[in-house]
JSON list of C-alpha atoms in Angstrom, two decimals:
[
{"chain": "A", "resi": 298, "resn": "UNK", "atom": "CA", "xyz": [12.03, -32.05, 15.00]},
{"chain": "A", "resi": 299, "resn": "UNK", "atom": "CA", "xyz": [13.02, -35.02, 17.12]},
{"chain": "A", "resi": 300, "resn": "UNK", "atom": "CA", "xyz": [10.34, -37.63, 17.81]},
{"chain": "A", "resi": 301, "resn": "UNK", "atom": "CA", "xyz": [10.52, -40.21, 20.61]},
{"chain": "A", "resi": 302, "resn": "UNK", "atom": "CA", "xyz": [8.12, -43.17, 20.48]},
{"chain": "A", "resi": 303, "resn": "UNK", "atom": "CA", "xyz": [7.93, -45.67, 23.35]},
{"chain": "A", "resi": 304, "resn": "UNK", "atom": "CA", "xyz": [6.49, -48.45, 21.23]},
{"chain": "A", "resi": 305, "resn": "UNK", "atom": "CA", "xyz": [8.61, -51.57, 21.81]},
{"chain": "A", "resi": 306, "resn": "UNK", "atom": "CA", "xyz": [7.05, -53.59, 24.64]},
{"chain": "A", "resi": 307, "resn": "UNK", "atom": "CA", "xyz": [7.06, -57.10, 26.04]},
{"chain": "A", "resi": 308, "resn": "UNK", "atom": "CA", "xyz": [10.59, -57.12, 27.50]},
{"chain": "A", "resi": 309, "resn": "UNK", "atom": "CA", "xyz": [10.02, -59.62, 30.32]},
{"chain": "A", "resi": 310, "resn": "UNK", "atom": "CA", "xyz": [13.37, -59.92, 32.10]},
{"chain": "A", "resi": 311, "resn": "UNK", "atom": "CA", "xyz": [15.20, -58.52, 35.09]},
{"chain": "A", "resi": 312, "resn": "UNK", "atom": "CA", "xyz": [18.18, -57.96, 32.84]},
{"chain": "A", "resi": 313, "resn": "UNK", "atom": "CA", "xyz": [16.73, -55.49, 30.32]},
{"chain": "A", "resi": 314, "resn": "UNK", "atom": "CA", "xyz": [19.87, -53.36, 30.49]},
{"chain": "A", "resi": 315, "resn": "UNK", "atom": "CA", "xyz": [21.59, -56.11, 28.51]},
{"chain": "A", "resi": 316, "resn": "UNK", "atom": "CA", "xyz": [19.20, -55.84, 25.63]},
{"chain": "A", "resi": 317, "resn": "UNK", "atom": "CA", "xyz": [20.06, -53.72, 22.61]},
{"chain": "A", "resi": 318, "resn": "UNK", "atom": "CA", "xyz": [18.29, -52.86, 19.37]},
{"chain": "A", "resi": 319, "resn": "UNK", "atom": "CA", "xyz": [19.31, -52.13, 15.84]},
{"chain": "A", "resi": 320, "resn": "UNK", "atom": "CA", "xyz": [17.20, -50.36, 13.24]},
{"chain": "A", "resi": 321, "resn": "UNK", "atom": "CA", "xyz": [17.32, -50.59, 9.46]},
{"chain": "A", "resi": 322, "resn": "UNK", "atom": "CA", "xyz": [15.58, -48.18, 7.10]},
{"chain": "A", "resi": 323, "resn": "UNK", "atom": "CA", "xyz": [14.09, -50.33, 4.36]},
{"chain": "A", "resi": 324, "resn": "UNK", "atom": "CA", "xyz": [12.31, -47.49, 2.53]},
{"chain": "A", "resi": 325, "resn": "UNK", "atom": "CA", "xyz": [11.70, -43.81, 3.21]},
{"chain": "A", "resi": 326, "resn": "UNK", "atom": "CA", "xyz": [10.36, -40.70, 1.49]},
{"chain": "A", "resi": 327, "resn": "UNK", "atom": "CA", "xyz": [13.32, -38.71, 0.18]},
{"chain": "A", "resi": 328, "resn": "UNK", "atom": "CA", "xyz": [14.40, -35.95, 2.57]},
{"chain": "A", "resi": 329, "resn": "UNK", "atom": "CA", "xyz": [12.08, -37.09, 5.36]},
{"chain": "A", "resi": 330, "resn": "UNK", "atom": "CA", "xyz": [14.58, -38.20, 8.02]},
{"chain": "A", "resi": 331, "resn": "UNK", "atom": "CA", "xyz": [17.65, -36.44, 9.36]},
{"chain": "A", "resi": 332, "resn": "UNK", "atom": "CA", "xyz": [20.11, -39.14, 10.41]},
{"chain": "A", "resi": 333, "resn": "UNK", "atom": "CA", "xyz": [19.44, -42.74, 11.39]},
{"chain": "A", "resi": 334, "resn": "UNK", "atom": "CA", "xyz": [16.65, -43.77, 13.79]},
{"chain": "A", "resi": 335, "resn": "UNK", "atom": "CA", "xyz": [17.73, -45.46, 17.02]},
{"chain": "A", "resi": 336, "resn": "UNK", "atom": "CA", "xyz": [15.97, -47.54, 19.66]},
{"chain": "A", "resi": 337, "resn": "UNK", "atom": "CA", "xyz": [17.19, -47.37, 23.26]},
{"chain": "A", "resi": 338, "resn": "UNK", "atom": "CA", "xyz": [17.47, -50.42, 25.51]},
{"chain": "A", "resi": 339, "resn": "UNK", "atom": "CA", "xyz": [14.08, -49.61, 27.06]},
{"chain": "A", "resi": 340, "resn": "UNK", "atom": "CA", "xyz": [12.36, -49.62, 23.67]},
{"chain": "A", "resi": 341, "resn": "UNK", "atom": "CA", "xyz": [12.07, -45.89, 22.89]},
{"chain": "A", "resi": 342, "resn": "UNK", "atom": "CA", "xyz": [12.42, -45.10, 19.20]},
{"chain": "A", "resi": 343, "resn": "UNK", "atom": "CA", "xyz": [14.08, -41.74, 18.47]},
{"chain": "A", "resi": 344, "resn": "UNK", "atom": "CA", "xyz": [14.19, -40.16, 15.03]},
{"chain": "A", "resi": 345, "resn": "UNK", "atom": "CA", "xyz": [14.64, -36.66, 13.63]},
{"chain": "A", "resi": 346, "resn": "UNK", "atom": "CA", "xyz": [12.28, -35.43, 10.92]},
{"chain": "A", "resi": 347, "resn": "UNK", "atom": "CA", "xyz": [13.30, -32.68, 8.52]},
{"chain": "A", "resi": 348, "resn": "UNK", "atom": "CA", "xyz": [11.54, -29.34, 8.95]},
{"chain": "A", "resi": 349, "resn": "UNK", "atom": "CA", "xyz": [8.15, -29.12, 7.18]},
{"chain": "A", "resi": 350, "resn": "UNK", "atom": "CA", "xyz": [8.61, -32.64, 5.75]},
{"chain": "A", "resi": 351, "resn": "UNK", "atom": "CA", "xyz": [5.96, -35.33, 5.41]},
{"chain": "A", "resi": 352, "resn": "UNK", "atom": "CA", "xyz": [5.87, -38.85, 4.06]},
{"chain": "A", "resi": 353, "resn": "UNK", "atom": "CA", "xyz": [6.46, -42.40, 5.20]},
{"chain": "A", "resi": 354, "resn": "UNK", "atom": "CA", "xyz": [9.16, -44.86, 6.19]},
{"chain": "A", "resi": 355, "resn": "UNK", "atom": "CA", "xyz": [9.39, -48.62, 6.65]},
{"chain": "A", "resi": 356, "resn": "UNK", "atom": "CA", "xyz": [11.81, -49.68, 9.37]},
{"chain": "A", "resi": 357, "resn": "UNK", "atom": "CA", "xyz": [13.08, -53.03, 10.56]},
{"chain": "A", "resi": 358, "resn": "UNK", "atom": "CA", "xyz": [13.75, -53.38, 14.30]},
{"chain": "A", "resi": 359, "resn": "UNK", "atom": "CA", "xyz": [15.89, -56.22, 15.67]},
{"chain": "A", "resi": 360, "resn": "UNK", "atom": "CA", "xyz": [16.38, -57.04, 19.37]},
{"chain": "A", "resi": 361, "resn": "UNK", "atom": "CA", "xyz": [19.74, -58.43, 20.37]},
{"chain": "A", "resi": 362, "resn": "UNK", "atom": "CA", "xyz": [20.22, -60.66, 23.42]},
{"chain": "A", "resi": 363, "resn": "UNK", "atom": "CA", "xyz": [23.99, -60.83, 24.05]},
{"chain": "A", "resi": 364, "resn": "UNK", "atom": "CA", "xyz": [23.75, -63.98, 26.17]},
{"chain": "A", "resi": 365, "resn": "UNK", "atom": "CA", "xyz": [25.50, -64.94, 29.39]},
{"chain": "A", "resi": 366, "resn": "UNK", "atom": "CA", "xyz": [27.76, -67.98, 29.30]},
{"chain": "A", "resi": 367, "resn": "UNK", "atom": "CA", "xyz": [27.96, -68.19, 33.09]},
{"chain": "A", "resi": 368, "resn": "UNK", "atom": "CA", "xyz": [24.20, -68.32, 33.33]},
{"chain": "A", "resi": 369, "resn": "UNK", "atom": "CA", "xyz": [23.90, -70.68, 30.38]},
{"chain": "A", "resi": 370, "resn": "UNK", "atom": "CA", "xyz": [22.16, -68.09, 28.17]},
{"chain": "A", "resi": 371, "resn": "UNK", "atom": "CA", "xyz": [23.18, -68.08, 24.53]},
{"chain": "A", "resi": 372, "resn": "UNK", "atom": "CA", "xyz": [23.21, -64.95, 22.39]},
{"chain": "A", "resi": 373, "resn": "UNK", "atom": "CA", "xyz": [20.16, -64.60, 20.21]},
{"chain": "A", "resi": 374, "resn": "UNK", "atom": "CA", "xyz": [18.54, -62.08, 17.86]},
{"chain": "A", "resi": 375, "resn": "UNK", "atom": "CA", "xyz": [14.81, -61.50, 17.52]},
{"chain": "A", "resi": 376, "resn": "UNK", "atom": "CA", "xyz": [13.55, -59.93, 14.35]},
{"chain": "A", "resi": 377, "resn": "UNK", "atom": "CA", "xyz": [13.71, -57.86, 12.37]},
{"chain": "A", "resi": 378, "resn": "UNK", "atom": "CA", "xyz": [10.12, -56.82, 12.94]},
{"chain": "A", "resi": 379, "resn": "UNK", "atom": "CA", "xyz": [8.56, -54.31, 10.53]},
{"chain": "A", "resi": 380, "resn": "UNK", "atom": "CA", "xyz": [7.62, -50.84, 11.77]},
{"chain": "A", "resi": 381, "resn": "UNK", "atom": "CA", "xyz": [5.69, -48.52, 9.48]},
{"chain": "A", "resi": 382, "resn": "UNK", "atom": "CA", "xyz": [5.85, -44.77, 10.09]},
{"chain": "A", "resi": 383, "resn": "UNK", "atom": "CA", "xyz": [3.68, -42.05, 8.56]},
{"chain": "A", "resi": 384, "resn": "UNK", "atom": "CA", "xyz": [4.70, -38.42, 9.15]},
{"chain": "A", "resi": 385, "resn": "UNK", "atom": "CA", "xyz": [2.01, -35.82, 8.45]},
{"chain": "A", "resi": 386, "resn": "UNK", "atom": "CA", "xyz": [2.94, -32.15, 8.24]},
{"chain": "A", "resi": 387, "resn": "UNK", "atom": "CA", "xyz": [0.71, -29.79, 10.23]},
{"chain": "A", "resi": 388, "resn": "UNK", "atom": "CA", "xyz": [-0.29, -26.36, 9.02]},
{"chain": "A", "resi": 389, "resn": "UNK", "atom": "CA", "xyz": [2.22, -23.56, 9.59]},
{"chain": "A", "resi": 390, "resn": "UNK", "atom": "CA", "xyz": [1.05, -20.00, 10.33]},
{"chain": "A", "resi": 391, "resn": "UNK", "atom": "CA", "xyz": [1.15, -17.38, 7.56]},
{"chain": "A", "resi": 392, "resn": "UNK", "atom": "CA", "xyz": [3.59, -14.48, 7.65]},
{"chain": "A", "resi": 393, "resn": "UNK", "atom": "CA", "xyz": [3.75, -10.95, 6.21]},
{"chain": "A", "resi": 394, "resn": "UNK", "atom": "CA", "xyz": [5.61, -7.65, 6.52]},
{"chain": "A", "resi": 395, "resn": "UNK", "atom": "CA", "xyz": [3.36, -4.82, 7.69]},
{"chain": "A", "resi": 396, "resn": "UNK", "atom": "CA", "xyz": [3.70, -1.14, 6.84]},
{"chain": "A", "resi": 397, "resn": "UNK", "atom": "CA", "xyz": [3.43, -0.05, 10.47]},
{"chain": "A", "resi": 398, "resn": "UNK", "atom": "CA", "xyz": [2.94, 3.72, 10.07]},
{"chain": "A", "resi": 399, "resn": "UNK", "atom": "CA", "xyz": [0.65, 5.69, 7.73]},
{"chain": "A", "resi": 400, "resn": "UNK", "atom": "CA", "xyz": [0.06, 9.45, 7.53]},
{"chain": "A", "resi": 401, "resn": "UNK", "atom": "CA", "xyz": [-2.99, 10.63, 5.60]},
{"chain": "A", "resi": 402, "resn": "UNK", "atom": "CA", "xyz": [-3.24, 14.35, 4.84]},
{"chain": "A", "resi": 403, "resn": "UNK", "atom": "CA", "xyz": [-6.79, 15.07, 3.77]},
{"chain": "A", "resi": 404, "resn": "UNK", "atom": "CA", "xyz": [-6.00, 18.16, 1.66]},
{"chain": "A", "resi": 405, "resn": "UNK", "atom": "CA", "xyz": [-3.13, 16.59, -0.29]},
{"chain": "A", "resi": 406, "resn": "UNK", "atom": "CA", "xyz": [-3.97, 17.03, -3.98]},
{"chain": "A", "resi": 407, "resn": "UNK", "atom": "CA", "xyz": [-2.06, 13.97, -5.22]},
{"chain": "A", "resi": 408, "resn": "UNK", "atom": "CA", "xyz": [-2.18, 11.40, -2.44]},
{"chain": "A", "resi": 409, "resn": "UNK", "atom": "CA", "xyz": [-0.44, 10.79, 0.85]},
{"chain": "A", "resi": 410, "resn": "UNK", "atom": "CA", "xyz": [2.82, 9.43, 2.11]},
{"chain": "A", "resi": 411, "resn": "UNK", "atom": "CA", "xyz": [3.17, 6.41, 4.37]},
{"chain": "A", "resi": 412, "resn": "UNK", "atom": "CA", "xyz": [5.89, 5.79, 6.96]},
{"chain": "A", "resi": 413, "resn": "UNK", "atom": "CA", "xyz": [8.21, 4.25, 4.38]},
{"chain": "A", "resi": 414, "resn": "UNK", "atom": "CA", "xyz": [7.95, 7.03, 1.81]},
{"chain": "A", "resi": 415, "resn": "UNK", "atom": "CA", "xyz": [5.48, 5.23, -0.50]},
{"chain": "A", "resi": 416, "resn": "UNK", "atom": "CA", "xyz": [2.61, 7.16, -2.00]},
{"chain": "A", "resi": 417, "resn": "UNK", "atom": "CA", "xyz": [-0.97, 6.09, -1.45]},
{"chain": "A", "resi": 418, "resn": "UNK", "atom": "CA", "xyz": [-4.06, 7.33, -3.24]},
{"chain": "A", "resi": 419, "resn": "UNK", "atom": "CA", "xyz": [-6.62, 9.68, -1.67]},
{"chain": "A", "resi": 420, "resn": "UNK", "atom": "CA", "xyz": [-9.79, 10.67, -3.48]},
{"chain": "A", "resi": 421, "resn": "UNK", "atom": "CA", "xyz": [-11.07, 13.88, -1.83]},
{"chain": "A", "resi": 422, "resn": "UNK", "atom": "CA", "xyz": [-14.60, 13.70, -3.26]},
{"chain": "A", "resi": 423, "resn": "UNK", "atom": "CA", "xyz": [-15.14, 10.19, -1.91]},
{"chain": "A", "resi": 424, "resn": "UNK", "atom": "CA", "xyz": [-12.76, 10.40, 1.08]},
{"chain": "A", "resi": 425, "resn": "UNK", "atom": "CA", "xyz": [-11.50, 6.98, 0.00]},
{"chain": "A", "resi": 426, "resn": "UNK", "atom": "CA", "xyz": [-7.95, 5.78, 0.68]},
{"chain": "A", "resi": 427, "resn": "UNK", "atom": "CA", "xyz": [-5.97, 2.89, -0.78]},
{"chain": "A", "resi": 428, "resn": "UNK", "atom": "CA", "xyz": [-2.34, 2.12, 0.00]},
{"chain": "A", "resi": 429, "resn": "UNK", "atom": "CA", "xyz": [-0.02, -0.85, 0.21]},
{"chain": "A", "resi": 430, "resn": "UNK", "atom": "CA", "xyz": [-0.39, -2.06, 3.79]},
{"chain": "A", "resi": 431, "resn": "UNK", "atom": "CA", "xyz": [1.36, -5.44, 3.72]},
{"chain": "A", "resi": 432, "resn": "UNK", "atom": "CA", "xyz": [3.94, -7.17, 1.54]},
{"chain": "A", "resi": 433, "resn": "UNK", "atom": "CA", "xyz": [5.84, -10.47, 1.36]},
{"chain": "A", "resi": 434, "resn": "UNK", "atom": "CA", "xyz": [2.64, -12.35, 2.23]},
{"chain": "A", "resi": 435, "resn": "UNK", "atom": "CA", "xyz": [3.30, -16.10, 2.62]},
{"chain": "A", "resi": 436, "resn": "UNK", "atom": "CA", "xyz": [0.82, -18.81, 3.72]},
{"chain": "A", "resi": 437, "resn": "UNK", "atom": "CA", "xyz": [3.70, -20.89, 5.11]},
{"chain": "A", "resi": 438, "resn": "UNK", "atom": "CA", "xyz": [6.50, -23.05, 3.65]},
{"chain": "A", "resi": 439, "resn": "UNK", "atom": "CA", "xyz": [6.60, -24.06, -0.01]},
{"chain": "A", "resi": 440, "resn": "UNK", "atom": "CA", "xyz": [4.32, -27.06, 0.54]},
{"chain": "A", "resi": 441, "resn": "UNK", "atom": "CA", "xyz": [1.53, -24.66, 1.59]},
{"chain": "A", "resi": 442, "resn": "UNK", "atom": "CA", "xyz": [1.90, -22.28, -1.36]},
{"chain": "A", "resi": 443, "resn": "UNK", "atom": "CA", "xyz": [-1.63, -23.08, -2.57]},
{"chain": "A", "resi": 444, "resn": "UNK", "atom": "CA", "xyz": [-3.33, -21.76, 0.55]},
{"chain": "A", "resi": 445, "resn": "UNK", "atom": "CA", "xyz": [-5.17, -18.43, 0.57]},
{"chain": "A", "resi": 446, "resn": "UNK", "atom": "CA", "xyz": [-4.42, -15.72, 3.11]},
{"chain": "A", "resi": 447, "resn": "UNK", "atom": "CA", "xyz": [-6.87, -13.11, 4.42]},
{"chain": "A", "resi": 448, "resn": "UNK", "atom": "CA", "xyz": [-6.46, -10.38, 7.03]},
{"chain": "A", "resi": 449, "resn": "UNK", "atom": "CA", "xyz": [-8.35, -9.45, 10.17]},
{"chain": "A", "resi": 450, "resn": "UNK", "atom": "CA", "xyz": [-8.10, -5.88, 11.52]},
{"chain": "A", "resi": 451, "resn": "UNK", "atom": "CA", "xyz": [-9.33, -4.70, 14.91]},
{"chain": "A", "resi": 452, "resn": "UNK", "atom": "CA", "xyz": [-8.88, -1.26, 16.45]},
{"chain": "A", "resi": 453, "resn": "UNK", "atom": "CA", "xyz": [-6.98, -1.42, 19.74]},
{"chain": "A", "resi": 454, "resn": "UNK", "atom": "CA", "xyz": [-6.62, 2.28, 20.61]},
{"chain": "A", "resi": 455, "resn": "UNK", "atom": "CA", "xyz": [-6.90, 5.83, 19.34]},
{"chain": "A", "resi": 456, "resn": "UNK", "atom": "CA", "xyz": [-9.59, 8.08, 17.91]},
{"chain": "A", "resi": 457, "resn": "UNK", "atom": "CA", "xyz": [-12.98, 6.80, 16.80]},
{"chain": "A", "resi": 458, "resn": "UNK", "atom": "CA", "xyz": [-15.24, 8.13, 14.09]},
{"chain": "A", "resi": 459, "resn": "UNK", "atom": "CA", "xyz": [-12.44, 8.81, 11.60]},
{"chain": "A", "resi": 460, "resn": "UNK", "atom": "CA", "xyz": [-13.60, 6.20, 9.10]},
{"chain": "A", "resi": 461, "resn": "UNK", "atom": "CA", "xyz": [-16.98, 5.17, 7.75]},
{"chain": "A", "resi": 462, "resn": "UNK", "atom": "CA", "xyz": [-15.89, 1.91, 6.15]},
{"chain": "A", "resi": 463, "resn": "UNK", "atom": "CA", "xyz": [-12.80, -0.09, 7.00]},
{"chain": "A", "resi": 464, "resn": "UNK", "atom": "CA", "xyz": [-10.03, -0.20, 7.23]},
{"chain": "A", "resi": 465, "resn": "UNK", "atom": "CA", "xyz": [-9.80, -3.57, 5.53]},
{"chain": "A", "resi": 466, "resn": "UNK", "atom": "CA", "xyz": [-6.93, -5.44, 3.90]},
{"chain": "A", "resi": 467, "resn": "UNK", "atom": "CA", "xyz": [-7.21, -7.32, 0.63]},
{"chain": "A", "resi": 468, "resn": "UNK", "atom": "CA", "xyz": [-5.52, -10.70, 0.09]},
{"chain": "A", "resi": 469, "resn": "UNK", "atom": "CA", "xyz": [-2.65, -8.99, -1.73]},
{"chain": "A", "resi": 470, "resn": "UNK", "atom": "CA", "xyz": [-2.07, -6.51, 1.12]},
{"chain": "A", "resi": 471, "resn": "UNK", "atom": "CA", "xyz": [-3.89, -3.41, -0.14]},
{"chain": "A", "resi": 472, "resn": "UNK", "atom": "CA", "xyz": [-5.26, -1.32, 2.75]},
{"chain": "A", "resi": 473, "resn": "UNK", "atom": "CA", "xyz": [-8.64, 0.27, 1.98]},
{"chain": "A", "resi": 474, "resn": "UNK", "atom": "CA", "xyz": [-10.72, 2.71, 4.01]},
{"chain": "A", "resi": 475, "resn": "UNK", "atom": "CA", "xyz": [-13.21, 5.54, 3.64]},
{"chain": "A", "resi": 476, "resn": "UNK", "atom": "CA", "xyz": [-12.67, 8.59, 5.82]},
{"chain": "A", "resi": 477, "resn": "UNK", "atom": "CA", "xyz": [-15.66, 9.99, 7.69]},
{"chain": "A", "resi": 478, "resn": "UNK", "atom": "CA", "xyz": [-15.19, 13.50, 6.26]},
{"chain": "A", "resi": 479, "resn": "UNK", "atom": "CA", "xyz": [-16.06, 16.65, 8.21]},
{"chain": "A", "resi": 480, "resn": "UNK", "atom": "CA", "xyz": [-17.13, 16.81, 11.83]},
{"chain": "A", "resi": 481, "resn": "UNK", "atom": "CA", "xyz": [-19.78, 18.99, 13.47]},
{"chain": "A", "resi": 482, "resn": "UNK", "atom": "CA", "xyz": [-17.55, 22.05, 13.15]},
{"chain": "A", "resi": 483, "resn": "UNK", "atom": "CA", "xyz": [-17.25, 21.63, 9.39]},
{"chain": "A", "resi": 484, "resn": "UNK", "atom": "CA", "xyz": [-13.55, 20.72, 9.62]},
{"chain": "A", "resi": 485, "resn": "UNK", "atom": "CA", "xyz": [-12.09, 17.44, 8.40]},
{"chain": "A", "resi": 486, "resn": "UNK", "atom": "CA", "xyz": [-11.72, 14.98, 11.25]},
{"chain": "A", "resi": 487, "resn": "UNK", "atom": "CA", "xyz": [-8.19, 14.18, 12.37]},
{"chain": "A", "resi": 488, "resn": "UNK", "atom": "CA", "xyz": [-6.46, 11.91, 14.87]},
{"chain": "A", "resi": 489, "resn": "UNK", "atom": "CA", "xyz": [-4.54, 8.67, 15.26]},
{"chain": "A", "resi": 490, "resn": "UNK", "atom": "CA", "xyz": [-5.87, 5.12, 15.14]},
{"chain": "A", "resi": 491, "resn": "UNK", "atom": "CA", "xyz": [-3.98, 1.95, 16.05]},
{"chain": "A", "resi": 492, "resn": "UNK", "atom": "CA", "xyz": [-5.12, -1.37, 14.61]},
{"chain": "A", "resi": 493, "resn": "UNK", "atom": "CA", "xyz": [-4.08, -4.96, 15.21]},
{"chain": "A", "resi": 494, "resn": "UNK", "atom": "CA", "xyz": [-3.51, -6.93, 12.00]},
{"chain": "A", "resi": 495, "resn": "UNK", "atom": "CA", "xyz": [-3.57, -10.74, 11.85]},
{"chain": "A", "resi": 496, "resn": "UNK", "atom": "CA", "xyz": [-3.09, -12.91, 8.75]},
{"chain": "A", "resi": 497, "resn": "UNK", "atom": "CA", "xyz": [-5.24, -16.06, 8.52]},
{"chain": "A", "resi": 498, "resn": "UNK", "atom": "CA", "xyz": [-4.75, -18.91, 6.03]},
{"chain": "A", "resi": 499, "resn": "UNK", "atom": "CA", "xyz": [-7.20, -21.65, 5.06]},
{"chain": "A", "resi": 500, "resn": "UNK", "atom": "CA", "xyz": [-4.97, -24.55, 6.10]},
{"chain": "A", "resi": 501, "resn": "UNK", "atom": "CA", "xyz": [-6.85, -25.23, 9.33]},
{"chain": "A", "resi": 502, "resn": "UNK", "atom": "CA", "xyz": [-5.65, -26.32, 12.78]},
{"chain": "A", "resi": 503, "resn": "UNK", "atom": "CA", "xyz": [-5.86, -30.11, 12.59]},
{"chain": "A", "resi": 504, "resn": "UNK", "atom": "CA", "xyz": [-3.29, -32.02, 14.65]},
{"chain": "A", "resi": 505, "resn": "UNK", "atom": "CA", "xyz": [-2.10, -28.83, 16.33]},
{"chain": "A", "resi": 506, "resn": "UNK", "atom": "CA", "xyz": [-1.59, -26.80, 13.16]},
{"chain": "A", "resi": 507, "resn": "UNK", "atom": "CA", "xyz": [-1.65, -23.00, 13.21]},
{"chain": "A", "resi": 508, "resn": "UNK", "atom": "CA", "xyz": [-3.60, -20.88, 10.74]},
{"chain": "A", "resi": 509, "resn": "UNK", "atom": "CA", "xyz": [-3.12, -17.44, 12.31]},
{"chain": "A", "resi": 510, "resn": "UNK", "atom": "CA", "xyz": [-0.04, -15.23, 12.41]},
{"chain": "A", "resi": 511, "resn": "UNK", "atom": "CA", "xyz": [1.14, -13.31, 15.43]},
{"chain": "A", "resi": 512, "resn": "UNK", "atom": "CA", "xyz": [-0.65, -9.93, 15.59]},
{"chain": "A", "resi": 513, "resn": "UNK", "atom": "CA", "xyz": [1.14, -6.80, 14.38]},
{"chain": "A", "resi": 514, "resn": "UNK", "atom": "CA", "xyz": [0.09, -3.20, 14.87]},
{"chain": "A", "resi": 515, "resn": "UNK", "atom": "CA", "xyz": [-0.33, -0.39, 12.37]},
{"chain": "A", "resi": 516, "resn": "UNK", "atom": "CA", "xyz": [-0.66, 3.32, 13.28]},
{"chain": "A", "resi": 517, "resn": "UNK", "atom": "CA", "xyz": [-2.82, 5.45, 10.99]},
{"chain": "A", "resi": 518, "resn": "UNK", "atom": "CA", "xyz": [-2.70, 9.22, 11.46]},
{"chain": "A", "resi": 519, "resn": "UNK", "atom": "CA", "xyz": [-5.30, 11.37, 9.70]},
{"chain": "A", "resi": 520, "resn": "UNK", "atom": "CA", "xyz": [-4.28, 15.05, 9.58]},
{"chain": "A", "resi": 521, "resn": "UNK", "atom": "CA", "xyz": [-5.50, 18.15, 7.81]},
{"chain": "A", "resi": 522, "resn": "UNK", "atom": "CA", "xyz": [-2.73, 19.60, 5.68]},
{"chain": "A", "resi": 523, "resn": "UNK", "atom": "CA", "xyz": [-2.09, 23.30, 6.36]},
{"chain": "A", "resi": 524, "resn": "UNK", "atom": "CA", "xyz": [-3.14, 25.68, 3.59]},
{"chain": "A", "resi": 525, "resn": "UNK", "atom": "CA", "xyz": [-0.58, 27.44, 1.44]},
{"chain": "A", "resi": 526, "resn": "UNK", "atom": "CA", "xyz": [0.88, 30.79, 2.53]},
{"chain": "A", "resi": 527, "resn": "UNK", "atom": "CA", "xyz": [-0.95, 33.53, 0.59]},
{"chain": "A", "resi": 528, "resn": "UNK", "atom": "CA", "xyz": [1.10, 36.57, 1.60]},
{"chain": "A", "resi": 529, "resn": "UNK", "atom": "CA", "xyz": [3.97, 37.54, 3.91]},
{"chain": "A", "resi": 530, "resn": "UNK", "atom": "CA", "xyz": [5.38, 40.78, 5.23]},
{"chain": "A", "resi": 531, "resn": "UNK", "atom": "CA", "xyz": [9.02, 40.93, 6.28]},
{"chain": "A", "resi": 532, "resn": "UNK", "atom": "CA", "xyz": [10.70, 43.70, 8.26]},
{"chain": "A", "resi": 533, "resn": "UNK", "atom": "CA", "xyz": [14.46, 43.83, 8.65]},
{"chain": "A", "resi": 534, "resn": "UNK", "atom": "CA", "xyz": [15.56, 44.90, 12.13]},
{"chain": "A", "resi": 535, "resn": "UNK", "atom": "CA", "xyz": [19.31, 44.36, 11.83]},
{"chain": "A", "resi": 536, "resn": "UNK", "atom": "CA", "xyz": [22.13, 44.40, 9.40]},
{"chain": "A", "resi": 537, "resn": "UNK", "atom": "CA", "xyz": [22.63, 40.64, 9.23]},
{"chain": "A", "resi": 538, "resn": "UNK", "atom": "CA", "xyz": [21.55, 38.21, 6.54]},
{"chain": "A", "resi": 539, "resn": "UNK", "atom": "CA", "xyz": [18.91, 35.54, 6.95]},
{"chain": "A", "resi": 540, "resn": "UNK", "atom": "CA", "xyz": [17.58, 32.57, 5.01]},
{"chain": "A", "resi": 541, "resn": "UNK", "atom": "CA", "xyz": [13.85, 31.88, 4.68]},
{"chain": "A", "resi": 542, "resn": "UNK", "atom": "CA", "xyz": [12.67, 28.53, 3.33]},
{"chain": "A", "resi": 543, "resn": "UNK", "atom": "CA", "xyz": [9.22, 27.09, 2.65]}
]
């Protein structure tokens, strides 16, 4: 972004509008600056730093006095004076793509389908569920690739008592939970739960950095799958044709 530093002081004159500055870049970390730094007549240094860049630069600042022949003032330059800059990158928040809708059918013999058509695993004897909950998990820009990302889940609405443990999300985005099983009536519990999901990296918040993503919500519906049709009796009441599908 653009940085403005009011750091040139000591201009003792009623004619400061006649002053001007020039800036030279003597050394700089490659890719750090976007364009040339400038200093305004009131001493404010303005420079643009590349996104997610860090490093240092050594500048030379020269003040120019244009002079005034009528007043007997000769033109004169002061400087250059050295100005050292150090740009430190702050932590960027992590990001991820959340699978926002899951449907768990407790009698499904092979698993369950989520809102995007992927198949998760359901173990009836243990009532345990595992499914891909998040993908494209990034701790931030490339410079932060070494950071670790974890997830925090908190229920915000919906049914309670549907799970014994979890849900929780692993670092690689696997959603794990253990269903509570049957209720007082002997039937499998069912209902909808809505959870808030936040990714957290270990980069910290120093100097205004951000280590938490914006919250996203995931809807988890637990439903008992209807049993198979055992028998059917059909009676034709007209002469037309009909189509029956299952």
